[in-house]
PDB file of C-alpha atoms in Angstrom:
ATOM      1  CA  UNK F1427     -20.281 -19.543  20.295  1.00  0.00           C
ATOM      2  CA  UNK F1428     -20.115 -16.507  18.006  1.00  0.00           C
ATOM      3  CA  UNK F1429     -16.784 -15.486  16.574  1.00  0.00           C
ATOM      4  CA  UNK F1430     -16.150 -11.796  16.255  1.00  0.00           C
ATOM      5  CA  UNK F1431     -13.735 -10.266  13.744  1.00  0.00           C
ATOM      6  CA  UNK F1432     -10.332  -9.509  15.142  1.00  0.00           C
ATOM      7  CA  UNK F1433      -9.192  -5.921  15.145  1.00  0.00           C
ATOM      8  CA  UNK F1434      -5.619  -4.701  15.307  1.00  0.00           C
ATOM      9  CA  UNK F1435      -4.448  -3.948  18.831  1.00  0.00           C
ATOM     10  CA  UNK F1436      -4.538  -0.290  19.828  1.00  0.00           C
ATOM     11  CA  UNK F1437      -1.305   1.595  19.472  1.00  0.00           C
ATOM     12  CA  UNK F1438       0.773   2.091  22.553  1.00  0.00           C
ATOM     13  CA  UNK F1439       0.416   5.533  24.136  1.00  0.00           C
ATOM     14  CA  UNK F1440       3.879   6.662  23.005  1.00  0.00           C
ATOM     15  CA  UNK F1441       3.389   5.835  19.321  1.00  0.00           C
ATOM     16  CA  UNK F1442       2.298   9.076  17.673  1.00  0.00           C
ATOM     17  CA  UNK F1443       2.216  10.138  14.074  1.00  0.00           C
ATOM     18  CA  UNK F1444       5.458   9.721  12.189  1.00  0.00           C
ATOM     19  CA  UNK F1445       7.020  13.141  11.616  1.00  0.00           C
ATOM     20  CA  UNK F1446       8.614  12.072   8.329  1.00  0.00           C
ATOM     21  CA  UNK F1447       5.141  11.271   6.956  1.00  0.00           C
ATOM     22  CA  UNK F1448       3.958  14.793   7.734  1.00  0.00           C
ATOM     23  CA  UNK F1449       7.103  16.282   6.171  1.00  0.00           C
ATOM     24  CA  UNK F1450       6.571  14.132   3.070  1.00  0.00           C
ATOM     25  CA  UNK F1451       2.991  15.332   2.727  1.00  0.00           C
ATOM     26  CA  UNK F1452       4.048  18.943   3.207  1.00  0.00           C
ATOM     27  CA  UNK F1453       6.715  18.642   0.512  1.00  0.00           C
ATOM     28  CA  UNK F1454       4.277  17.028  -1.902  1.00  0.00           C
ATOM     29  CA  UNK F1455       1.772  19.833  -1.389  1.00  0.00           C
ATOM     30  CA  UNK F1456       4.558  22.403  -1.788  1.00  0.00           C
ATOM     31  CA  UNK F1457       5.394  20.740  -5.117  1.00  0.00           C
ATOM     32  CA  UNK F1458       2.238  22.289  -6.577  1.00  0.00           C
ATOM     33  CA  UNK F1459       4.158  25.595  -6.525  1.00  0.00           C
ATOM     34  CA  UNK F1460       7.803  24.378  -6.576  1.00  0.00           C
ATOM     35  CA  UNK F1461       8.095  21.287  -8.771  1.00  0.00           C
ATOM     36  CA  UNK F1462      11.383  19.846  -7.390  1.00  0.00           C
ATOM     37  CA  UNK F1463       9.792  19.491  -3.948  1.00  0.00           C
ATOM     38  CA  UNK F1464       7.861  16.507  -5.333  1.00  0.00           C
ATOM     39  CA  UNK F1465      11.082  14.480  -5.367  1.00  0.00           C
ATOM     40  CA  UNK F1466      11.618  15.252  -1.687  1.00  0.00           C
ATOM     41  CA  UNK F1467       8.031  14.282  -0.947  1.00  0.00           C
ATOM     42  CA  UNK F1468       8.420  10.928  -2.678  1.00  0.00           C
ATOM     43  CA  UNK F1469      11.725  10.122  -0.974  1.00  0.00           C
ATOM     44  CA  UNK F1470      10.456  11.151   2.457  1.00  0.00           C
ATOM     45  CA  UNK F1471       7.217   9.231   1.848  1.00  0.00           C
ATOM     46  CA  UNK F1472       9.092   5.996   1.195  1.00  0.00           C
ATOM     47  CA  UNK F1473      11.310   6.527   4.227  1.00  0.00           C
ATOM     48  CA  UNK F1474       8.263   7.292   6.384  1.00  0.00           C
ATOM     49  CA  UNK F1475       6.413   4.143   5.317  1.00  0.00           C
ATOM     50  CA  UNK F1476       9.496   2.080   6.147  1.00  0.00           C
ATOM     51  CA  UNK F1477       9.773   3.700   9.580  1.00  0.00           C
ATOM     52  CA  UNK F1478       6.051   3.222  10.231  1.00  0.00           C
ATOM     53  CA  UNK F1479       6.217  -0.489   9.421  1.00  0.00           C
ATOM     54  CA  UNK F1480       9.316  -0.920  11.580  1.00  0.00           C
ATOM     55  CA  UNK F1481       8.221   1.129  14.606  1.00  0.00           C
ATOM     56  CA  UNK F1482       4.455   0.656  14.508  1.00  0.00           C
ATOM     57  CA  UNK F1483       3.788   4.389  14.430  1.00  0.00           C
ATOM     58  CA  UNK F1484       0.761   6.048  12.903  1.00  0.00           C
ATOM     59  CA  UNK F1485       0.739   8.202   9.786  1.00  0.00           C
ATOM     60  CA  UNK F1486       0.742   5.643   7.000  1.00  0.00           C
ATOM     61  CA  UNK F1487      -2.153   7.446   5.292  1.00  0.00           C
ATOM     62  CA  UNK F1488      -0.165  10.706   5.314  1.00  0.00           C
ATOM     63  CA  UNK F1489       2.845   8.976   3.767  1.00  0.00           C
ATOM     64  CA  UNK F1490       0.719   7.215   1.154  1.00  0.00           C
ATOM     65  CA  UNK F1491      -1.017  10.485   0.224  1.00  0.00           C
ATOM     66  CA  UNK F1492       2.402  12.127  -0.124  1.00  0.00           C
ATOM     67  CA  UNK F1493       3.583   9.352  -2.427  1.00  0.00           C
ATOM     68  CA  UNK F1494       0.486   9.503  -4.623  1.00  0.00           C
ATOM     69  CA  UNK F1495       0.548  13.290  -4.871  1.00  0.00           C
ATOM     70  CA  UNK F1496       4.324  13.398  -5.390  1.00  0.00           C
ATOM     71  CA  UNK F1497       4.338  10.815  -8.178  1.00  0.00           C
ATOM     72  CA  UNK F1498       1.333  12.470  -9.836  1.00  0.00           C
ATOM     73  CA  UNK F1499       3.010  15.870  -9.819  1.00  0.00           C
ATOM     74  CA  UNK F1500       6.260  14.408 -11.167  1.00  0.00           C
ATOM     75  CA  UNK F1501       4.340  12.833 -14.052  1.00  0.00           C
ATOM     76  CA  UNK F1502       2.496  16.081 -14.761  1.00  0.00           C
ATOM     77  CA  UNK F1503       5.770  18.019 -14.698  1.00  0.00           C
ATOM     78  CA  UNK F1504       7.400  15.614 -17.133  1.00  0.00           C
ATOM     79  CA  UNK F1505       4.375  15.742 -19.424  1.00  0.00           C
ATOM     80  CA  UNK F1506       4.495  19.536 -19.340  1.00  0.00           C
ATOM     81  CA  UNK F1507       8.179  19.549 -20.208  1.00  0.00           C
ATOM     82  CA  UNK F1508       7.607  17.183 -23.120  1.00  0.00           C
ATOM     83  CA  UNK F1509       4.748  19.291 -24.451  1.00  0.00           C
ATOM     84  CA  UNK F1510       6.749  22.494 -24.069  1.00  0.00           C
ATOM     85  CA  UNK F1511       9.725  20.887 -25.812  1.00  0.00           C
ATOM     86  CA  UNK F1512       7.493  19.729 -28.640  1.00  0.00           C
ATOM     87  CA  UNK F1513       6.065  23.225 -29.074  1.00  0.00           C
ATOM     88  CA  UNK F1514       9.549  24.760 -29.117  1.00  0.00           C
ATOM     89  CA  UNK F1515      10.835  22.222 -31.640  1.00  0.00           C
ATOM     90  CA  UNK F1516       7.795  22.776 -33.824  1.00  0.00           C
ATOM     91  CA  UNK F1517       8.237  26.532 -33.631  1.00  0.00           C
ATOM     92  CA  UNK F1518      11.911  26.343 -34.601  1.00  0.00           C
ATOM     93  CA  UNK F1519      11.091  23.846 -37.326  1.00  0.00           C
ATOM     94  CA  UNK F1520       8.531  26.214 -38.836  1.00  0.00           C
ATOM     95  CA  UNK F1521      10.924  29.133 -38.508  1.00  0.00           C
ATOM     96  CA  UNK F1522      13.672  27.181 -40.296  1.00  0.00           C
ATOM     97  CA  UNK F1523      11.496  26.702 -43.358  1.00  0.00           C
ATOM     98  CA  UNK F1524      10.319  30.308 -43.516  1.00  0.00           C
ATOM     99  CA  UNK F1525      13.740  31.924 -43.473  1.00  0.00           C
TER     100      UNK F1525
END
C-alpha cells in the first residue's frame, strides 16, 4: 500500500483572510512614505499572526510580509537617523575649530 503525504485540511468556508493582517501590510507599505507607520505595521502584524494561529484564519503570509517590511523600514530609519546625526556632529565639530 502506498502512503501519500498528508496535507492540511481545507479551511472552513467562513474562515477568510484576517483583516488585521491586511491592515498590518497596508501600514508597512505606508511606512515607505510616513516612517512612524512602520511601528503600527509591526504591532498589527504580531497581533494578526496571533489571531490567525488562534482562529485558523488565512492571511499569515500578509502578516509575515508586514512584519518583515516593517522591521526593515524601522532599521533603515534608525540607520538614516544615525548617519544624519553623525553628519551634523561632524559639521558642528568642523565649525567649532574654524571659528
